[in-house]
Amino acid sequence: MLLAVNIGNTNIRFAAFRSETDIITWTINSKPPRTESEFFAKFSNMYEPFGISKDDITDIVIGSVVPPLTLNVKKALRKIHHFTPMIVDRNTPSAIVHTSNQMGTDLYANAVAAHYQDYHGKKIVIDFGTALTFLGINDDGTVGGVVIAPGIITALNSLVGETAQLPNIELKEPKSVLGTDTESCMQSGMVYGFLSMVEGMIDRINEEAGEKCFVISTGGVGGVYKPLTTKIDADDRLHTIKGLKILYELNKDSIK
C-alpha cells in the first residue's frame, strides 16, 4: 500500500491508497513545528484508528512546501517503516513543462494530477489552501502560469484576529447576500465575496487562454464553493495528493 504525504503550511495530509478509488485519508496540524522524535511518537500510532497496520505500507512518497518539516517527517517515517520515503518536488521528472525555479511542490503536483488524469483541453486548478492559488495548464502539459492570493481561512483568521468585535464563524452559504447580523454579514463576505473573485479570475484566465478551460477545485474548503457556481467543473479534495502518487509511479523504478 502506498502512503502519500502532503506537508502543507496548515496541515500534513496522509493518504493510504488501497486502490485507485479506495483511499484512506487523515490530517494532522503542521504547527507547531516538531522534531524527528516528536513526529516518530505521533506517527507511530496513527494507523490504528483507520484499520491499517504499519506493515501494510510498502511505499511512501512525500511532497512538501514546508522545508523545515520535510527531513524530520522523512526520518520519522523511515524509523517506523525501515525504508526510505521518496521525496518529490518541482524537479521530479514528468511530462509537465514549467520554467519556474520557485514553483511549490503542491502546485507542481496539481499540474501533474490535472495532466495525467482524465481531464482534457486547457485546465485551471484552484487550490483553496493556506494560499488561494490558480494554476493554468495547457493540454500538452505546459504550465501557463499561476495566480497566488490570500487563502480564505487565512483571510478569515486575519479578519477575526485583527478586530475587537468580529467573531469566528462557520464558513457556509448565507441566506442572502446582504446580511442582517454580524455572522451573516461575514459569511456573505467570505463566501460570496471570495466566490466573486474566483469566478472573475476564471473568466480572466479563460480570456487569456483563448478558450473555456476545464476547472478543478481542491483544498480544504473547495467543497464549500463548488456547489455555488457553474464555473467550477469538478472538486477533488485529494487532487494534490493524487499528483504526488502519480509522481511516485512515474519515478519509482529509478530509485530501486
GROMACS .gro file of C-alpha atoms in nm:
model
  256
    1MET     CA    1   0.000   0.000   0.000
    2LEU     CA    2   0.134   0.343  -0.095
    3LEU     CA    3   0.129   0.619   0.167
    4ALA     CA    4   0.133   0.970   0.016
    5VAL     CA    5   0.218   1.259   0.249
    6ASN     CA    6   0.148   1.622   0.159
    7ILE     CA    7   0.318   1.864   0.400
    8GLY     CA    8   0.139   2.198   0.386
    9ASN     CA    9   0.161   2.519   0.584
   10THR     CA   10  -0.153   2.439   0.785
   11ASN     CA   11  -0.190   2.059   0.772
   12ILE     CA   12   0.001   1.745   0.690
   13ARG     CA   13  -0.233   1.522   0.489
   14PHE     CA   14  -0.181   1.147   0.469
   15ALA     CA   15  -0.345   0.923   0.210
   16ALA     CA   16  -0.313   0.545   0.211
   17PHE     CA   17  -0.403   0.404  -0.131
   18ARG     CA   18  -0.564   0.062  -0.107
   19SER     CA   19  -0.659   0.111  -0.473
   20GLU     CA   20  -0.717   0.398  -0.714
   21THR     CA   21  -1.059   0.463  -0.558
   22ASP     CA   22  -1.024   0.318  -0.205
   23ILE     CA   23  -0.823   0.591  -0.032
   24ILE     CA   24  -0.799   0.636   0.344
   25THR     CA   25  -0.702   0.989   0.438
   26TRP     CA   26  -0.641   1.193   0.753
   27THR     CA   27  -0.460   1.510   0.861
   28ILE     CA   28  -0.258   1.646   1.150
   29ASN     CA   29  -0.163   2.007   1.217
   30SER     CA   30   0.164   2.132   1.071
   31LYS     CA   31   0.207   2.369   1.364
   32PRO     CA   32   0.382   2.385   1.598
   33PRO     CA   33   0.699   2.255   1.431
   34ARG     CA   34   0.807   1.916   1.568
   35THR     CA   35   1.134   1.732   1.598
   36GLU     CA   36   1.203   1.392   1.441
   37SER     CA   37   1.134   1.226   1.778
   38GLU     CA   38   0.804   1.410   1.819
   39PHE     CA   39   0.693   1.307   1.471
   40PHE     CA   40   0.801   0.949   1.542
   41ALA     CA   41   0.587   0.941   1.857
   42LYS     CA   42   0.290   1.098   1.678
   43PHE     CA   43   0.313   0.881   1.365
   44SER     CA   44   0.371   0.550   1.545
   45ASN     CA   45   0.005   0.505   1.640
   46MET     CA   46  -0.165   0.698   1.363
   47TYR     CA   47  -0.265   0.397   1.151
   48GLU     CA   48  -0.465   0.201   1.408
   49PRO     CA   49  -0.785   0.417   1.401
   50PHE     CA   50  -0.810   0.354   1.026
   51GLY     CA   51  -0.766  -0.024   1.039
   52ILE     CA   52  -0.420  -0.008   0.883
   53SER     CA   53  -0.108  -0.185   1.005
   54LYS     CA   54   0.226  -0.015   0.956
   55ASP     CA   55   0.332  -0.332   0.775
   56ASP     CA   56   0.061  -0.264   0.515
   57ILE     CA   57   0.260   0.039   0.399
   58THR     CA   58   0.512  -0.074   0.139
   59ASP     CA   59   0.595   0.259  -0.026
   60ILE     CA   60   0.592   0.623   0.082
   61VAL     CA   61   0.605   0.946  -0.120
   62ILE     CA   62   0.639   1.290   0.039
   63GLY     CA   63   0.569   1.631  -0.110
   64SER     CA   64   0.629   1.942   0.098
   65VAL     CA   65   0.606   2.320   0.088
   66VAL     CA   66   0.750   2.349   0.442
   67PRO     CA   67   1.123   2.270   0.412
   68PRO     CA   68   1.193   2.277   0.790
   69LEU     CA   69   0.949   1.987   0.839
   70THR     CA   70   1.044   1.772   0.540
   71LEU     CA   71   1.352   1.600   0.676
   72ASN     CA   72   1.205   1.534   1.020
   73VAL     CA   73   0.893   1.376   0.868
   74LYS     CA   74   1.107   1.165   0.635
   75LYS     CA   75   1.332   1.045   0.917
   76ALA     CA   76   1.039   0.963   1.146
   77LEU     CA   77   0.863   0.759   0.876
   78ARG     CA   78   1.188   0.583   0.785
   79LYS     CA   79   1.238   0.490   1.151
   80ILE     CA   80   0.884   0.344   1.167
   81HIS     CA   81   0.885   0.159   0.833
   82HIS     CA   82   1.255   0.075   0.791
   83PHE     CA   83   1.280   0.204   0.435
   84THR     CA   84   1.344   0.550   0.289
   85PRO     CA   85   1.048   0.750   0.156
   86MET     CA   86   1.071   0.920  -0.183
   87ILE     CA   87   1.064   1.299  -0.172
   88VAL     CA   88   0.927   1.470  -0.483
   89ASP     CA   89   0.938   1.835  -0.588
   90ARG     CA   90   0.917   2.055  -0.897
   91ASN     CA   91   1.230   1.889  -1.040
   92THR     CA   92   1.091   1.533  -1.024
   93PRO     CA   93   1.058   1.415  -1.386
   94SER     CA   94   0.714   1.416  -1.552
   95ALA     CA   95   0.553   1.543  -1.871
   96ILE     CA   96   0.485   1.880  -1.707
   97VAL     CA   97   0.684   2.166  -1.859
   98HIS     CA   98   0.746   2.477  -1.649
   99THR     CA   99   1.012   2.746  -1.641
  100SER     CA  100   0.989   2.846  -1.274
  101ASN     CA  101   1.263   2.768  -1.024
  102GLN     CA  102   1.024   2.877  -0.747
  103MET     CA  103   0.719   2.656  -0.811
  104GLY     CA  104   0.593   2.491  -0.493
  105THR     CA  105   0.559   2.114  -0.482
  106ASP     CA  106   0.184   2.149  -0.429
  107LEU     CA  107   0.142   2.350  -0.749
  108TYR     CA  108   0.358   2.104  -0.940
  109ALA     CA  109   0.158   1.810  -0.804
  110ASN     CA  110  -0.165   1.988  -0.901
  111ALA     CA  111  -0.036   2.026  -1.256
  112VAL     CA  112   0.068   1.660  -1.268
  113ALA     CA  113  -0.272   1.539  -1.142
  114ALA     CA  114  -0.458   1.758  -1.391
  115HIS     CA  115  -0.244   1.641  -1.684
  116TYR     CA  116  -0.234   1.267  -1.615
  117GLN     CA  117  -0.596   1.218  -1.509
  118ASP     CA  118  -0.899   1.211  -1.737
  119TYR     CA  119  -0.928   1.587  -1.797
  120HIS     CA  120  -0.899   1.727  -2.148
  121GLY     CA  121  -0.805   2.059  -2.303
  122LYS     CA  122  -0.666   2.353  -2.113
  123LYS     CA  123  -0.722   2.334  -1.738
  124ILE     CA  124  -0.733   2.558  -1.433
  125VAL     CA  125  -0.663   2.410  -1.089
  126ILE     CA  126  -0.789   2.622  -0.800
  127ASP     CA  127  -0.637   2.523  -0.464
  128PHE     CA  128  -0.833   2.653  -0.165
  129GLY     CA  129  -0.546   2.610   0.080
  130THR     CA  130  -0.347   2.834   0.313
  131ALA     CA  131  -0.298   3.038  -0.004
  132LEU     CA  132  -0.565   3.054  -0.274
  133THR     CA  133  -0.390   2.958  -0.598
  134PHE     CA  134  -0.496   2.934  -0.962
  135LEU     CA  135  -0.277   2.724  -1.193
  136GLY     CA  136  -0.322   2.727  -1.569
  137ILE     CA  137  -0.202   2.425  -1.765
  138ASN     CA  138  -0.219   2.355  -2.137
  139ASP     CA  139  -0.322   2.022  -2.289
  140ASP     CA  140   0.041   1.938  -2.372
  141GLY     CA  141   0.145   1.974  -2.006
  142THR     CA  142   0.294   2.321  -2.033
  143VAL     CA  143   0.221   2.541  -1.732
  144GLY     CA  144   0.075   2.871  -1.850
  145GLY     CA  145   0.119   3.046  -1.516
  146VAL     CA  146  -0.005   3.084  -1.160
  147VAL     CA  147  -0.204   3.332  -0.951
  148ILE     CA  148  -0.148   3.347  -0.572
  149ALA     CA  149  -0.387   3.523  -0.334
  150PRO     CA  150  -0.454   3.503   0.042
  151GLY     CA  151  -0.628   3.181   0.139
  152ILE     CA  152  -0.986   3.202   0.259
  153ILE     CA  153  -0.926   3.060   0.606
  154THR     CA  154  -0.607   3.268   0.627
  155ALA     CA  155  -0.807   3.582   0.546
  156LEU     CA  156  -1.085   3.490   0.790
  157ASN     CA  157  -0.838   3.428   1.072
  158SER     CA  158  -0.672   3.762   0.999
  159LEU     CA  159  -1.009   3.941   0.997
  160VAL     CA  160  -1.113   3.790   1.330
  161GLY     CA  161  -0.770   3.830   1.486
  162GLU     CA  162  -0.727   4.195   1.389
  163THR     CA  163  -1.070   4.315   1.503
  164ALA     CA  164  -1.217   4.351   1.851
  165GLN     CA  165  -1.579   4.251   1.789
  166LEU     CA  166  -1.589   4.015   1.490
  167PRO     CA  167  -1.641   3.650   1.591
  168ASN     CA  168  -1.526   3.323   1.441
  169ILE     CA  169  -1.790   3.198   1.200
  170GLU     CA  170  -1.882   2.879   1.021
  171LEU     CA  171  -1.786   2.904   0.655
  172LYS     CA  172  -2.118   2.834   0.482
  173GLU     CA  173  -2.355   2.997   0.235
  174PRO     CA  174  -2.567   3.270   0.399
  175LYS     CA  175  -2.939   3.306   0.327
  176SER     CA  176  -2.888   3.635   0.143
  177VAL     CA  177  -2.608   3.847   0.002
  178LEU     CA  178  -2.689   4.138   0.235
  179GLY     CA  179  -2.652   4.017   0.591
  180THR     CA  180  -2.872   4.123   0.878
  181ASP     CA  181  -2.639   4.030   1.168
  182THR     CA  182  -2.265   4.012   1.214
  183GLU     CA  183  -2.239   3.640   1.140
  184SER     CA  184  -2.436   3.650   0.814
  185CYS     CA  185  -2.256   3.970   0.705
  186MET     CA  186  -1.920   3.796   0.749
  187GLN     CA  187  -2.043   3.478   0.581
  188SER     CA  188  -2.153   3.678   0.279
  189GLY     CA  189  -1.815   3.846   0.253
  190MET     CA  190  -1.617   3.527   0.296
  191VAL     CA  191  -1.837   3.307   0.074
  192TYR     CA  192  -1.990   3.534  -0.191
  193GLY     CA  193  -1.703   3.782  -0.184
  194PHE     CA  194  -1.437   3.520  -0.247
  195LEU     CA  195  -1.666   3.336  -0.489
  196SER     CA  196  -1.695   3.653  -0.697
  197MET     CA  197  -1.316   3.679  -0.706
  198VAL     CA  198  -1.283   3.311  -0.804
  199GLU     CA  199  -1.540   3.346  -1.083
  200GLY     CA  200  -1.376   3.667  -1.203
  201MET     CA  201  -1.031   3.506  -1.210
  202ILE     CA  202  -1.168   3.208  -1.404
  203ASP     CA  203  -1.314   3.447  -1.663
  204ARG     CA  204  -0.988   3.640  -1.691
  205ILE     CA  205  -0.779   3.323  -1.729
  206ASN     CA  206  -1.022   3.185  -1.990
  207GLU     CA  207  -0.996   3.510  -2.183
  208GLU     CA  208  -0.617   3.500  -2.173
  209ALA     CA  209  -0.613   3.130  -2.267
  210GLY     CA  210  -0.846   3.191  -2.560
  211GLU     CA  211  -1.090   2.917  -2.462
  212LYS     CA  212  -1.304   2.786  -2.178
  213CYS     CA  213  -1.075   2.584  -1.956
  214PHE     CA  214  -1.181   2.284  -1.751
  215VAL     CA  215  -1.177   2.399  -1.387
  216ILE     CA  216  -1.081   2.171  -1.097
  217SER     CA  217  -1.101   2.285  -0.735
  218THR     CA  218  -0.921   2.126  -0.443
  219GLY     CA  219  -0.810   2.210  -0.092
  220GLY     CA  220  -0.980   2.230   0.243
  221VAL     CA  221  -1.280   2.448   0.155
  222GLY     CA  222  -1.317   2.382  -0.217
  223GLY     CA  223  -1.632   2.183  -0.142
  224VAL     CA  224  -1.797   2.495   0.002
  225TYR     CA  225  -1.764   2.688  -0.325
  226LYS     CA  226  -1.819   2.421  -0.590
  227PRO     CA  227  -2.200   2.394  -0.532
  228LEU     CA  228  -2.239   2.771  -0.561
  229THR     CA  229  -2.105   2.819  -0.914
  230THR     CA  230  -2.125   2.664  -1.259
  231LYS     CA  231  -1.771   2.779  -1.338
  232ILE     CA  232  -1.604   2.500  -1.135
  233ASP     CA  233  -1.638   2.169  -1.321
  234ALA     CA  234  -1.500   1.928  -1.060
  235ASP     CA  235  -1.398   1.935  -0.694
  236ASP     CA  236  -1.146   1.682  -0.564
  237ARG     CA  237  -1.002   1.744  -0.220
  238LEU     CA  238  -0.736   1.477  -0.286
  239HIS     CA  239  -0.625   1.625  -0.620
  240THR     CA  240  -0.282   1.737  -0.491
  241ILE     CA  241  -0.203   1.412  -0.314
  242LYS     CA  242  -0.307   1.216  -0.624
  243GLY     CA  243  -0.043   1.419  -0.807
  244LEU     CA  244   0.216   1.300  -0.554
  245LYS     CA  245   0.108   0.941  -0.617
  246ILE     CA  246   0.142   0.988  -0.994
  247LEU     CA  247   0.493   1.133  -0.948
  248TYR     CA  248   0.583   0.830  -0.740
  249GLU     CA  249   0.451   0.589  -1.003
  250LEU     CA  250   0.642   0.772  -1.278
  251ASN     CA  251   0.972   0.759  -1.091
  252LYS     CA  252   0.965   0.458  -0.857
  253ASP     CA  253   1.177   0.240  -1.083
  254SER     CA  254   1.455   0.496  -1.095
  255ILE     CA  255   1.515   0.478  -0.719
  256LYS     CA  256   1.516   0.100  -0.679
   0.00000   0.00000   0.00000
